[in-house]
Tab-separated table of N, CA and C in Angstrom:
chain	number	residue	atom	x	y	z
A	25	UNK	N	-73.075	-0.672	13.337
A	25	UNK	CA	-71.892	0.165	13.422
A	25	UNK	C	-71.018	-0.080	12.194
A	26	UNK	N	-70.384	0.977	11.797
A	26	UNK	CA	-69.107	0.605	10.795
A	26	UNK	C	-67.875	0.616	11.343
A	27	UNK	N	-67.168	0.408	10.374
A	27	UNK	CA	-66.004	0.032	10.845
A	27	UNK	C	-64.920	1.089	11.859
A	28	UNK	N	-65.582	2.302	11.959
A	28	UNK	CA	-64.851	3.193	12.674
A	28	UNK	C	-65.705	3.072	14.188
A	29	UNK	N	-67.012	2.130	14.410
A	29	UNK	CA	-67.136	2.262	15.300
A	29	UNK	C	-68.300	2.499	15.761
A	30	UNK	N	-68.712	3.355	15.110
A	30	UNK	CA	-69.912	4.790	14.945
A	30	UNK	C	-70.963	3.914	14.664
A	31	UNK	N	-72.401	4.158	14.865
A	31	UNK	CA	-73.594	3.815	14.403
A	31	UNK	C	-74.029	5.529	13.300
A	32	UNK	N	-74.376	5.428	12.195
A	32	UNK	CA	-74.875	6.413	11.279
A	32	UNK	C	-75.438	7.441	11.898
A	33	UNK	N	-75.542	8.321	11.560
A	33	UNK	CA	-76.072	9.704	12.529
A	33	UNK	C	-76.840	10.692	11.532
A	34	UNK	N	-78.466	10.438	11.838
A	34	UNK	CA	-78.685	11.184	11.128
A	34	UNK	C	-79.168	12.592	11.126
A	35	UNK	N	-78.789	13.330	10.061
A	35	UNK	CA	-79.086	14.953	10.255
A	35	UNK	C	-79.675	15.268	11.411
A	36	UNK	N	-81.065	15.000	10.926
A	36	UNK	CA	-81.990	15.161	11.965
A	36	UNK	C	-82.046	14.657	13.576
A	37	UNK	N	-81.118	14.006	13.722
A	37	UNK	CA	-81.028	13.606	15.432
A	37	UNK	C	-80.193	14.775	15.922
A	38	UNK	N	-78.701	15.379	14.817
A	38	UNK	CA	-77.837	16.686	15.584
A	38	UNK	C	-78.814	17.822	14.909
A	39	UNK	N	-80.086	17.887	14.259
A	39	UNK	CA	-80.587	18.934	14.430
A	39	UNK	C	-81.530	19.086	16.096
A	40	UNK	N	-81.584	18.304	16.196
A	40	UNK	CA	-82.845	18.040	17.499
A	40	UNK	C	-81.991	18.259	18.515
A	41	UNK	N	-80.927	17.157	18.956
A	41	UNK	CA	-79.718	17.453	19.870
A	41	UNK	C	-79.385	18.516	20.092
A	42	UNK	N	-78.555	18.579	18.975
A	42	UNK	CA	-77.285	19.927	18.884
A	42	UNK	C	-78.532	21.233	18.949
A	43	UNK	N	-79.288	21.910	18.211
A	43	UNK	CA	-80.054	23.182	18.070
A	43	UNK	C	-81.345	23.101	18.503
A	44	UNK	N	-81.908	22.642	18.181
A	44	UNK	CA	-83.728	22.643	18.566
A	44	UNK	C	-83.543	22.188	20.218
A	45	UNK	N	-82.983	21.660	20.701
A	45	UNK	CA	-83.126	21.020	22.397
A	45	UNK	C	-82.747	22.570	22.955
A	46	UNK	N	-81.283	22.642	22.831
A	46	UNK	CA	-80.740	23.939	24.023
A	46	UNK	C	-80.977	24.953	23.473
A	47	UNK	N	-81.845	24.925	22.500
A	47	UNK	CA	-82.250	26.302	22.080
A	47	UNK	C	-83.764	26.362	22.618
A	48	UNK	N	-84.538	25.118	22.691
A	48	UNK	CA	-85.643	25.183	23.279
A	48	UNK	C	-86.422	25.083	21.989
A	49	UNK	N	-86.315	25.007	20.945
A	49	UNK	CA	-87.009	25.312	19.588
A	49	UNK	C	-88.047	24.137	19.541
A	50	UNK	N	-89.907	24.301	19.575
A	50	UNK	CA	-90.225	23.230	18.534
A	50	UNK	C	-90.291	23.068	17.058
A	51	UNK	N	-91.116	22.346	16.695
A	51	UNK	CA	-91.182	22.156	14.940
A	51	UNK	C	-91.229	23.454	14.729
A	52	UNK	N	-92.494	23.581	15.534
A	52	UNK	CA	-93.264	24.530	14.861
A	52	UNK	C	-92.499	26.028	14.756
A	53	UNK	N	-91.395	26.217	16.096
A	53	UNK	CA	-90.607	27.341	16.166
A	53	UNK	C	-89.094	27.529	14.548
A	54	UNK	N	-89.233	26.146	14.173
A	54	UNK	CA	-88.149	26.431	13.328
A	54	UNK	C	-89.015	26.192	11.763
A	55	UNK	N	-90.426	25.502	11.927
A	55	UNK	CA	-91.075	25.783	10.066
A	55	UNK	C	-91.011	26.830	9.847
A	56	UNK	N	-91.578	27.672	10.877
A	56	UNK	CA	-92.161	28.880	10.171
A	56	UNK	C	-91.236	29.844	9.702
A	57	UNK	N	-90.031	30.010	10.330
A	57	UNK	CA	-88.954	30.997	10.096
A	57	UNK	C	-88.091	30.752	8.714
A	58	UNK	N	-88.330	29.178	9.216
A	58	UNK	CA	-87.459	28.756	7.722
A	58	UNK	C	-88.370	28.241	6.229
A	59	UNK	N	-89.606	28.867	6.726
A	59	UNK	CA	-90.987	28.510	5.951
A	59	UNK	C	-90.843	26.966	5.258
A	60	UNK	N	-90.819	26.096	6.124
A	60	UNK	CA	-90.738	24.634	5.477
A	60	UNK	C	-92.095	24.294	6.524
A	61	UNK	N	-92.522	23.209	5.315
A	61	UNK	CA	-93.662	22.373	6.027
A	61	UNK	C	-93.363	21.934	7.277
A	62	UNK	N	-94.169	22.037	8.302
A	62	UNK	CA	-94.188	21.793	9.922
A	62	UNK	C	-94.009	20.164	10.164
A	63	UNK	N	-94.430	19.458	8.811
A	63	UNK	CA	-94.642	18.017	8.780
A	63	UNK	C	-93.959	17.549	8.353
A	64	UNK	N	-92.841	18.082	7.390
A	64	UNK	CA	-91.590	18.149	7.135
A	64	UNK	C	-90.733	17.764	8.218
A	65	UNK	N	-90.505	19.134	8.758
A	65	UNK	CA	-89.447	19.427	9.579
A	65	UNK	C	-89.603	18.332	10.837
A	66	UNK	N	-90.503	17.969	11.727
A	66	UNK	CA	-91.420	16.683	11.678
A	66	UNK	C	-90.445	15.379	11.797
A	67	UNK	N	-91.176	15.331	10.213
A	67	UNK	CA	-90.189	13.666	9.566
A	67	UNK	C	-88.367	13.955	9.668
A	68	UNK	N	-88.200	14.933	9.877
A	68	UNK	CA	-86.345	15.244	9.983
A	68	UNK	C	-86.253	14.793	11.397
A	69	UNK	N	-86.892	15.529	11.963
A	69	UNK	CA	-85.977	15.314	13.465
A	69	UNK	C	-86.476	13.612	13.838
A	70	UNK	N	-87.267	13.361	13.286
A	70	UNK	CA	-87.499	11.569	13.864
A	70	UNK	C	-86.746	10.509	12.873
A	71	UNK	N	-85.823	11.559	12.001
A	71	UNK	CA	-85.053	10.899	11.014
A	71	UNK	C	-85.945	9.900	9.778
A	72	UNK	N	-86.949	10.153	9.324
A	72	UNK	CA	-87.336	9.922	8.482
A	72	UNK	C	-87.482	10.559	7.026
A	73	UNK	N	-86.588	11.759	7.054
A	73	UNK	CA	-86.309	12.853	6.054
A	73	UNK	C	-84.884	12.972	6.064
A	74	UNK	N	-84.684	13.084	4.358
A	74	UNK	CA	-83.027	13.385	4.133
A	74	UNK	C	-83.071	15.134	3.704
A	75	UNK	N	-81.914	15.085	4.032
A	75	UNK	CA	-82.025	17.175	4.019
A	75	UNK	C	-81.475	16.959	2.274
A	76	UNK	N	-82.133	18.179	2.014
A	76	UNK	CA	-82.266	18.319	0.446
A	76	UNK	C	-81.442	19.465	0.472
A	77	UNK	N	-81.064	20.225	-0.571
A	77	UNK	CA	-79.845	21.424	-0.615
A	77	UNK	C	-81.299	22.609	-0.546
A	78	UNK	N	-82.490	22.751	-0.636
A	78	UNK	CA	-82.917	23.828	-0.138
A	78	UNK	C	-83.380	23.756	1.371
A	79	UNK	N	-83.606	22.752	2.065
A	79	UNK	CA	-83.833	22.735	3.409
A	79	UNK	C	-82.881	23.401	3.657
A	80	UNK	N	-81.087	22.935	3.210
A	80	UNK	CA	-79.675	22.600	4.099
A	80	UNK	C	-79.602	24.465	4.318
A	81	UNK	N	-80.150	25.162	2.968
A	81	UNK	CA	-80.006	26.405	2.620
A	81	UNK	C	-80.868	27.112	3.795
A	82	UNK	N	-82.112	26.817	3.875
A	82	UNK	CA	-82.420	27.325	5.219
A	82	UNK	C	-82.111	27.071	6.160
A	83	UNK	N	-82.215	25.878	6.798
A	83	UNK	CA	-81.517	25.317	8.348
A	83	UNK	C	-80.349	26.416	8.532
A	84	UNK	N	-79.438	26.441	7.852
A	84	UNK	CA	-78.035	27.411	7.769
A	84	UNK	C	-79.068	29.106	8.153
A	85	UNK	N	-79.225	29.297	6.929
A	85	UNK	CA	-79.680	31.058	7.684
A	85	UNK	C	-80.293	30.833	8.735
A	86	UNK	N	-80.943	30.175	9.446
A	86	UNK	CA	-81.505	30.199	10.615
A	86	UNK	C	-80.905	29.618	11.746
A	87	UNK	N	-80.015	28.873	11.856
A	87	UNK	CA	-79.439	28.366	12.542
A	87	UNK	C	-77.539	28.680	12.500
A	88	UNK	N	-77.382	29.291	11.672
A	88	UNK	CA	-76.051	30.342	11.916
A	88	UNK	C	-75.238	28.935	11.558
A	89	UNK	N	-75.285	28.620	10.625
A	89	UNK	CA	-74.501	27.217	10.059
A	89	UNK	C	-73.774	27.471	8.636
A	90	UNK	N	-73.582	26.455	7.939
A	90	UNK	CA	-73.530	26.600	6.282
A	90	UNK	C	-74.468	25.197	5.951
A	91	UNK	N	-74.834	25.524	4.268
A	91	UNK	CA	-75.486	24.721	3.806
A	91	UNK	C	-74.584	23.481	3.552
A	92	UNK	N	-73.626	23.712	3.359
A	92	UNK	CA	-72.036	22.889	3.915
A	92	UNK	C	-72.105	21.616	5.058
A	93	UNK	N	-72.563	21.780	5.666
A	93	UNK	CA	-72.153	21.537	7.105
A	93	UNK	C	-73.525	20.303	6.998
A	94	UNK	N	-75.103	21.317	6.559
A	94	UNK	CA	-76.189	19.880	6.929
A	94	UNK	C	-76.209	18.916	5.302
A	95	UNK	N	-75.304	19.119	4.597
A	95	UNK	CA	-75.338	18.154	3.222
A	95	UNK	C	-74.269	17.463	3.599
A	96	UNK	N	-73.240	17.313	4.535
A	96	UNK	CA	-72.190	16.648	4.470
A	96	UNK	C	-72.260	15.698	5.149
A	97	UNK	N	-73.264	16.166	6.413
A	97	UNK	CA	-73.896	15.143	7.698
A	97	UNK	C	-74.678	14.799	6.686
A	98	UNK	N	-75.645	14.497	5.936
A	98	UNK	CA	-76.280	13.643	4.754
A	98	UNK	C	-75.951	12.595	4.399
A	99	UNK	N	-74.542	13.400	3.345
A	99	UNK	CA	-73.968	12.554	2.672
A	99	UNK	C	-72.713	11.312	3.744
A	100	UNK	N	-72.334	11.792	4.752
A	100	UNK	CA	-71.633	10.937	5.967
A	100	UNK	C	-72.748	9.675	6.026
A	101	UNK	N	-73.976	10.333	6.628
A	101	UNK	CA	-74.945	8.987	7.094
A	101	UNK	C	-75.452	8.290	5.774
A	102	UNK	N	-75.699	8.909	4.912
A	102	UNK	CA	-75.982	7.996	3.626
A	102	UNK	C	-74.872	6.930	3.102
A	103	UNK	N	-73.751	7.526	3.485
A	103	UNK	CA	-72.312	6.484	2.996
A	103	UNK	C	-72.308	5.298	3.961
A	104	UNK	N	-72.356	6.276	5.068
A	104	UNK	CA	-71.976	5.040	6.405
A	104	UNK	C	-73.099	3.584	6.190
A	105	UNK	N	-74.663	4.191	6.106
A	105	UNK	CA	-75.590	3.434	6.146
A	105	UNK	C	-75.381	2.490	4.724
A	106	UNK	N	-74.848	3.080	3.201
A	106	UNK	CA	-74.402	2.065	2.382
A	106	UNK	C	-73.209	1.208	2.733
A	107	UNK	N	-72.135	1.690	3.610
A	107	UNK	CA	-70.639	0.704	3.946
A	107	UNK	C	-71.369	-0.533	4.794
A	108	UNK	N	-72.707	-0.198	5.499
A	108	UNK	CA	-73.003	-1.632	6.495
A	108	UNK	C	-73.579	-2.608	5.244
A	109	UNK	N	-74.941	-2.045	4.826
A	109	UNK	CA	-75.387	-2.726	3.560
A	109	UNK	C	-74.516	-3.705	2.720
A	110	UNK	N	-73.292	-3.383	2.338
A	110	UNK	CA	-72.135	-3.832	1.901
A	110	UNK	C	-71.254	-4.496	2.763
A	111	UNK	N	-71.257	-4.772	4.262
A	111	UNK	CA	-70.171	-5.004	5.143
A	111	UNK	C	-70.379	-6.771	4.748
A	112	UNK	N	-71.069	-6.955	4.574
A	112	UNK	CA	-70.806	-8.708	4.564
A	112	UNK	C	-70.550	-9.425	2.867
A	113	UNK	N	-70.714	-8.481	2.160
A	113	UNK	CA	-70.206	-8.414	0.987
A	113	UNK	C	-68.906	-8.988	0.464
């Protein structure tokens, strides 16, 4: 956790959560639309993929978002996950 509390959150867990669950979506329902590798999209939701600005660009048209919104959750969990790295510093 950092100091606000929070454990890091990555993209891919509020893509799975938040859209792919109550939407019912699998991989396979959101590669193809957003034509990204199935094995890709995959390694995101098990959080082993960082969203890149052309994923963020699709996820958004397909998911009624901005490319805004999945680079910022990125850059949040990439900071947070460097502030622990550093917490005993």
């Amino acid at each position: 956790m950092d100091r606000n509390g929070m454990r890091p959150i990555h993209p891919g867990e509020v893509l799975k959560k938040e859209f792919m669950e109550p939407l019912g979506m699998t991989v396979m329902d959101l590669a193809m639309p957003t034509n990204w590798p199935e094995t890709e999209i995959e390694k995101l939701v098990k959080c082993q993929l960082r969203i890149c600005a052309d994923l963020a660009i699709r996820l958004a048209i397909h998911l009624n978002t901005t490319p805004e919104f999945w680079m910022n959750l990125q850059s949040t969990y990439d900071l947070r996950r460097a502030q622990l790295r550093h917490a005993g510093l």
